[in-house]
């Protein structure tokens, strides 16, 4: 049964480099659509999705050092693989886990302002070519922008269209 959840642990790897002690926060890609109104003889219009918007994920790290910067390559346009894993318990006492896997390119690297006594944080924004989300081992989201695979909530939204144009 699905109930309220409390996150108890979070770990990540960036280009295979463990980041467990440095992750401040992770924001998965927002699934958002460009919509087009359909009016044609209607008093009340309806909207239809015409395309998905670009996916971006954000990772905020504290204590970034040369190891992380060198693992990134820290060059705009380099391919990056990010894995973020979270786990916790729901209100029924059952353990849950979610795995996020993002493949894409470094879009933005921002460092916090220099201020005495503050933690140094670095925020990375990745533009996603692929995004996968597994919840308790069940694939919930699986997106690949090059192959146009678009599985959302377990449903392959573009499956019929891909097959109609002989794409896998």
CSV table of C-alpha atoms in Angstrom, one decimal:
chain,number,residue,atom,x,y,z
A,1,UNK,CA,0.0,0.0,0.0
A,2,UNK,CA,1.3,3.5,-0.8
A,3,UNK,CA,1.6,5.8,2.1
A,4,UNK,CA,3.6,8.8,3.2
A,5,UNK,CA,7.3,8.4,2.9
A,6,UNK,CA,10.3,9.8,4.8
A,7,UNK,CA,13.7,9.8,3.1
A,8,UNK,CA,16.3,8.3,5.4
A,9,UNK,CA,19.4,7.9,3.1
A,10,UNK,CA,20.7,9.3,-0.2
A,11,UNK,CA,23.7,8.3,-2.2
A,12,UNK,CA,25.0,9.3,-5.6
A,13,UNK,CA,27.8,8.6,-8.1
A,14,UNK,CA,28.9,11.0,-10.8
A,15,UNK,CA,30.9,9.5,-13.6
A,16,UNK,CA,31.4,6.5,-11.2
A,17,UNK,CA,32.8,8.7,-8.4
A,18,UNK,CA,31.0,8.2,-5.1
A,19,UNK,CA,29.4,11.4,-3.8
A,20,UNK,CA,27.6,10.0,-0.7
A,21,UNK,CA,28.9,12.6,1.8
A,22,UNK,CA,28.6,15.6,-0.5
A,23,UNK,CA,25.1,15.6,-1.9
A,24,UNK,CA,23.0,18.5,-0.6
A,25,UNK,CA,20.0,18.0,-2.9
A,26,UNK,CA,18.9,16.5,-6.2
A,27,UNK,CA,16.1,17.7,-8.4
A,28,UNK,CA,15.0,15.1,-10.9
A,29,UNK,CA,13.9,16.3,-14.4
A,30,UNK,CA,10.5,17.9,-14.6
A,31,UNK,CA,8.2,16.1,-17.1
A,32,UNK,CA,6.5,18.9,-18.9
A,33,UNK,CA,4.7,19.1,-22.2
A,34,UNK,CA,4.1,21.9,-24.8
A,35,UNK,CA,0.3,21.9,-25.2
A,36,UNK,CA,-1.8,23.1,-28.1
A,37,UNK,CA,-5.4,24.2,-27.8
A,38,UNK,CA,-8.1,22.4,-29.8
A,39,UNK,CA,-11.1,24.6,-30.3
A,40,UNK,CA,-12.8,23.5,-33.6
A,41,UNK,CA,-16.5,24.2,-32.9
A,42,UNK,CA,-16.2,24.0,-29.1
A,43,UNK,CA,-17.3,26.5,-26.5
A,44,UNK,CA,-14.8,25.1,-24.0
A,45,UNK,CA,-11.3,24.4,-25.5
A,46,UNK,CA,-9.3,21.3,-24.8
A,47,UNK,CA,-5.5,21.0,-24.9
A,48,UNK,CA,-3.4,18.3,-26.6
A,49,UNK,CA,0.2,17.5,-25.9
A,50,UNK,CA,2.3,18.2,-29.0
A,51,UNK,CA,5.8,17.6,-27.6
A,52,UNK,CA,7.8,17.2,-24.4
A,53,UNK,CA,10.0,19.9,-23.1
A,54,UNK,CA,13.8,19.6,-22.6
A,55,UNK,CA,14.6,17.7,-19.5
A,56,UNK,CA,17.1,19.1,-16.9
A,57,UNK,CA,18.2,17.7,-13.6
A,58,UNK,CA,19.9,19.7,-10.8
A,59,UNK,CA,22.5,18.3,-8.4
A,60,UNK,CA,23.8,20.5,-5.5
A,61,UNK,CA,27.0,19.3,-3.8
A,62,UNK,CA,28.9,20.7,-0.9
A,63,UNK,CA,32.6,20.3,-0.5
A,64,UNK,CA,33.4,19.8,-4.2
A,65,UNK,CA,37.1,19.3,-4.7
A,66,UNK,CA,39.5,18.6,-7.5
A,67,UNK,CA,38.5,14.9,-7.7
A,68,UNK,CA,34.9,15.7,-8.5
A,69,UNK,CA,35.8,18.5,-10.9
A,70,UNK,CA,38.3,16.2,-12.8
A,71,UNK,CA,35.8,13.3,-12.9
A,72,UNK,CA,33.3,15.7,-14.5
A,73,UNK,CA,35.7,16.8,-17.1
A,74,UNK,CA,34.0,20.1,-16.3
A,75,UNK,CA,33.7,21.1,-19.9
A,76,UNK,CA,30.4,22.2,-21.4
A,77,UNK,CA,29.1,19.5,-23.7
A,78,UNK,CA,30.9,16.5,-22.1
A,79,UNK,CA,28.7,13.4,-21.5
A,80,UNK,CA,28.0,12.8,-17.9
A,81,UNK,CA,26.4,9.8,-16.1
A,82,UNK,CA,24.7,10.6,-12.7
A,83,UNK,CA,23.1,8.0,-10.4
A,84,UNK,CA,21.2,9.1,-7.4
A,85,UNK,CA,19.7,6.5,-5.0
A,86,UNK,CA,17.3,7.2,-2.2
A,87,UNK,CA,15.7,5.1,0.4
A,88,UNK,CA,13.5,5.4,3.5
A,89,UNK,CA,10.4,4.2,5.2
A,90,UNK,CA,6.7,4.7,4.7
A,91,UNK,CA,4.2,5.3,7.5
A,92,UNK,CA,3.5,1.5,7.5
A,93,UNK,CA,7.2,0.9,8.4
A,94,UNK,CA,8.1,-0.6,5.0
A,95,UNK,CA,11.4,0.3,3.3
A,96,UNK,CA,11.2,1.8,-0.1
A,97,UNK,CA,14.0,2.8,-2.6
A,98,UNK,CA,14.2,4.9,-5.7
A,99,UNK,CA,17.0,4.9,-8.3
A,100,UNK,CA,17.4,7.9,-10.6
A,101,UNK,CA,19.8,7.6,-13.6
A,102,UNK,CA,20.5,10.6,-15.7
A,103,UNK,CA,22.7,10.6,-18.8
A,104,UNK,CA,23.4,13.9,-20.5
A,105,UNK,CA,25.6,16.9,-20.7
A,106,UNK,CA,26.7,19.5,-18.3
A,107,UNK,CA,24.7,22.7,-18.9
A,108,UNK,CA,25.6,24.9,-16.0
A,109,UNK,CA,28.1,24.8,-13.2
A,110,UNK,CA,27.5,27.4,-10.4
A,111,UNK,CA,29.5,27.8,-7.3
A,112,UNK,CA,28.1,29.6,-4.2
A,113,UNK,CA,29.4,33.1,-3.4
A,114,UNK,CA,32.5,33.2,-1.2
A,115,UNK,CA,31.5,34.1,2.4
A,116,UNK,CA,33.3,33.4,5.6
A,117,UNK,CA,31.8,30.7,7.7
A,118,UNK,CA,29.5,29.3,4.9
A,119,UNK,CA,29.7,25.9,3.3
A,120,UNK,CA,31.0,25.9,-0.2
A,121,UNK,CA,28.3,24.5,-2.6
A,122,UNK,CA,28.5,23.7,-6.3
A,123,UNK,CA,25.3,23.3,-8.3
A,124,UNK,CA,25.3,21.3,-11.5
A,125,UNK,CA,22.5,21.5,-14.1
A,126,UNK,CA,22.5,18.6,-16.5
A,127,UNK,CA,20.5,18.6,-19.7
A,128,UNK,CA,19.2,15.0,-20.0
A,129,UNK,CA,19.5,12.7,-23.0
A,130,UNK,CA,18.3,9.8,-20.9
A,131,UNK,CA,16.4,9.6,-17.6
A,132,UNK,CA,15.3,6.4,-15.8
A,133,UNK,CA,13.5,6.1,-12.5
A,134,UNK,CA,13.0,2.8,-10.7
A,135,UNK,CA,10.8,2.6,-7.6
A,136,UNK,CA,11.3,-0.6,-5.6
A,137,UNK,CA,12.6,-2.2,-8.7
A,138,UNK,CA,9.7,-1.2,-10.9
A,139,UNK,CA,10.5,1.0,-14.0
A,140,UNK,CA,8.3,4.1,-13.6
A,141,UNK,CA,10.0,6.5,-16.1
A,142,UNK,CA,12.3,5.6,-19.0
A,143,UNK,CA,13.1,8.4,-21.4
A,144,UNK,CA,15.7,8.4,-24.2
A,145,UNK,CA,15.4,11.5,-26.4
A,146,UNK,CA,17.4,10.1,-29.3
A,147,UNK,CA,15.4,6.9,-29.7
A,148,UNK,CA,12.2,8.7,-28.6
A,149,UNK,CA,11.5,6.1,-26.0
A,150,UNK,CA,9.0,7.7,-23.6
A,151,UNK,CA,7.8,5.5,-20.8
A,152,UNK,CA,5.9,7.5,-18.2
A,153,UNK,CA,4.2,5.9,-15.2
A,154,UNK,CA,4.9,2.5,-16.8
A,155,UNK,CA,3.1,3.4,-20.1
A,156,UNK,CA,5.1,3.7,-23.3
A,157,UNK,CA,3.5,6.9,-24.6
A,158,UNK,CA,5.3,6.8,-28.0
A,159,UNK,CA,5.4,3.1,-28.5
A,160,UNK,CA,2.8,2.9,-31.2
A,161,UNK,CA,4.2,5.9,-33.1
A,162,UNK,CA,7.7,4.4,-33.0
A,163,UNK,CA,6.5,1.1,-34.3
A,164,UNK,CA,4.5,2.8,-37.1
A,165,UNK,CA,7.7,4.4,-38.4
A,166,UNK,CA,9.7,1.1,-37.9
A,167,UNK,CA,11.8,2.4,-34.9
A,168,UNK,CA,12.6,0.0,-32.1
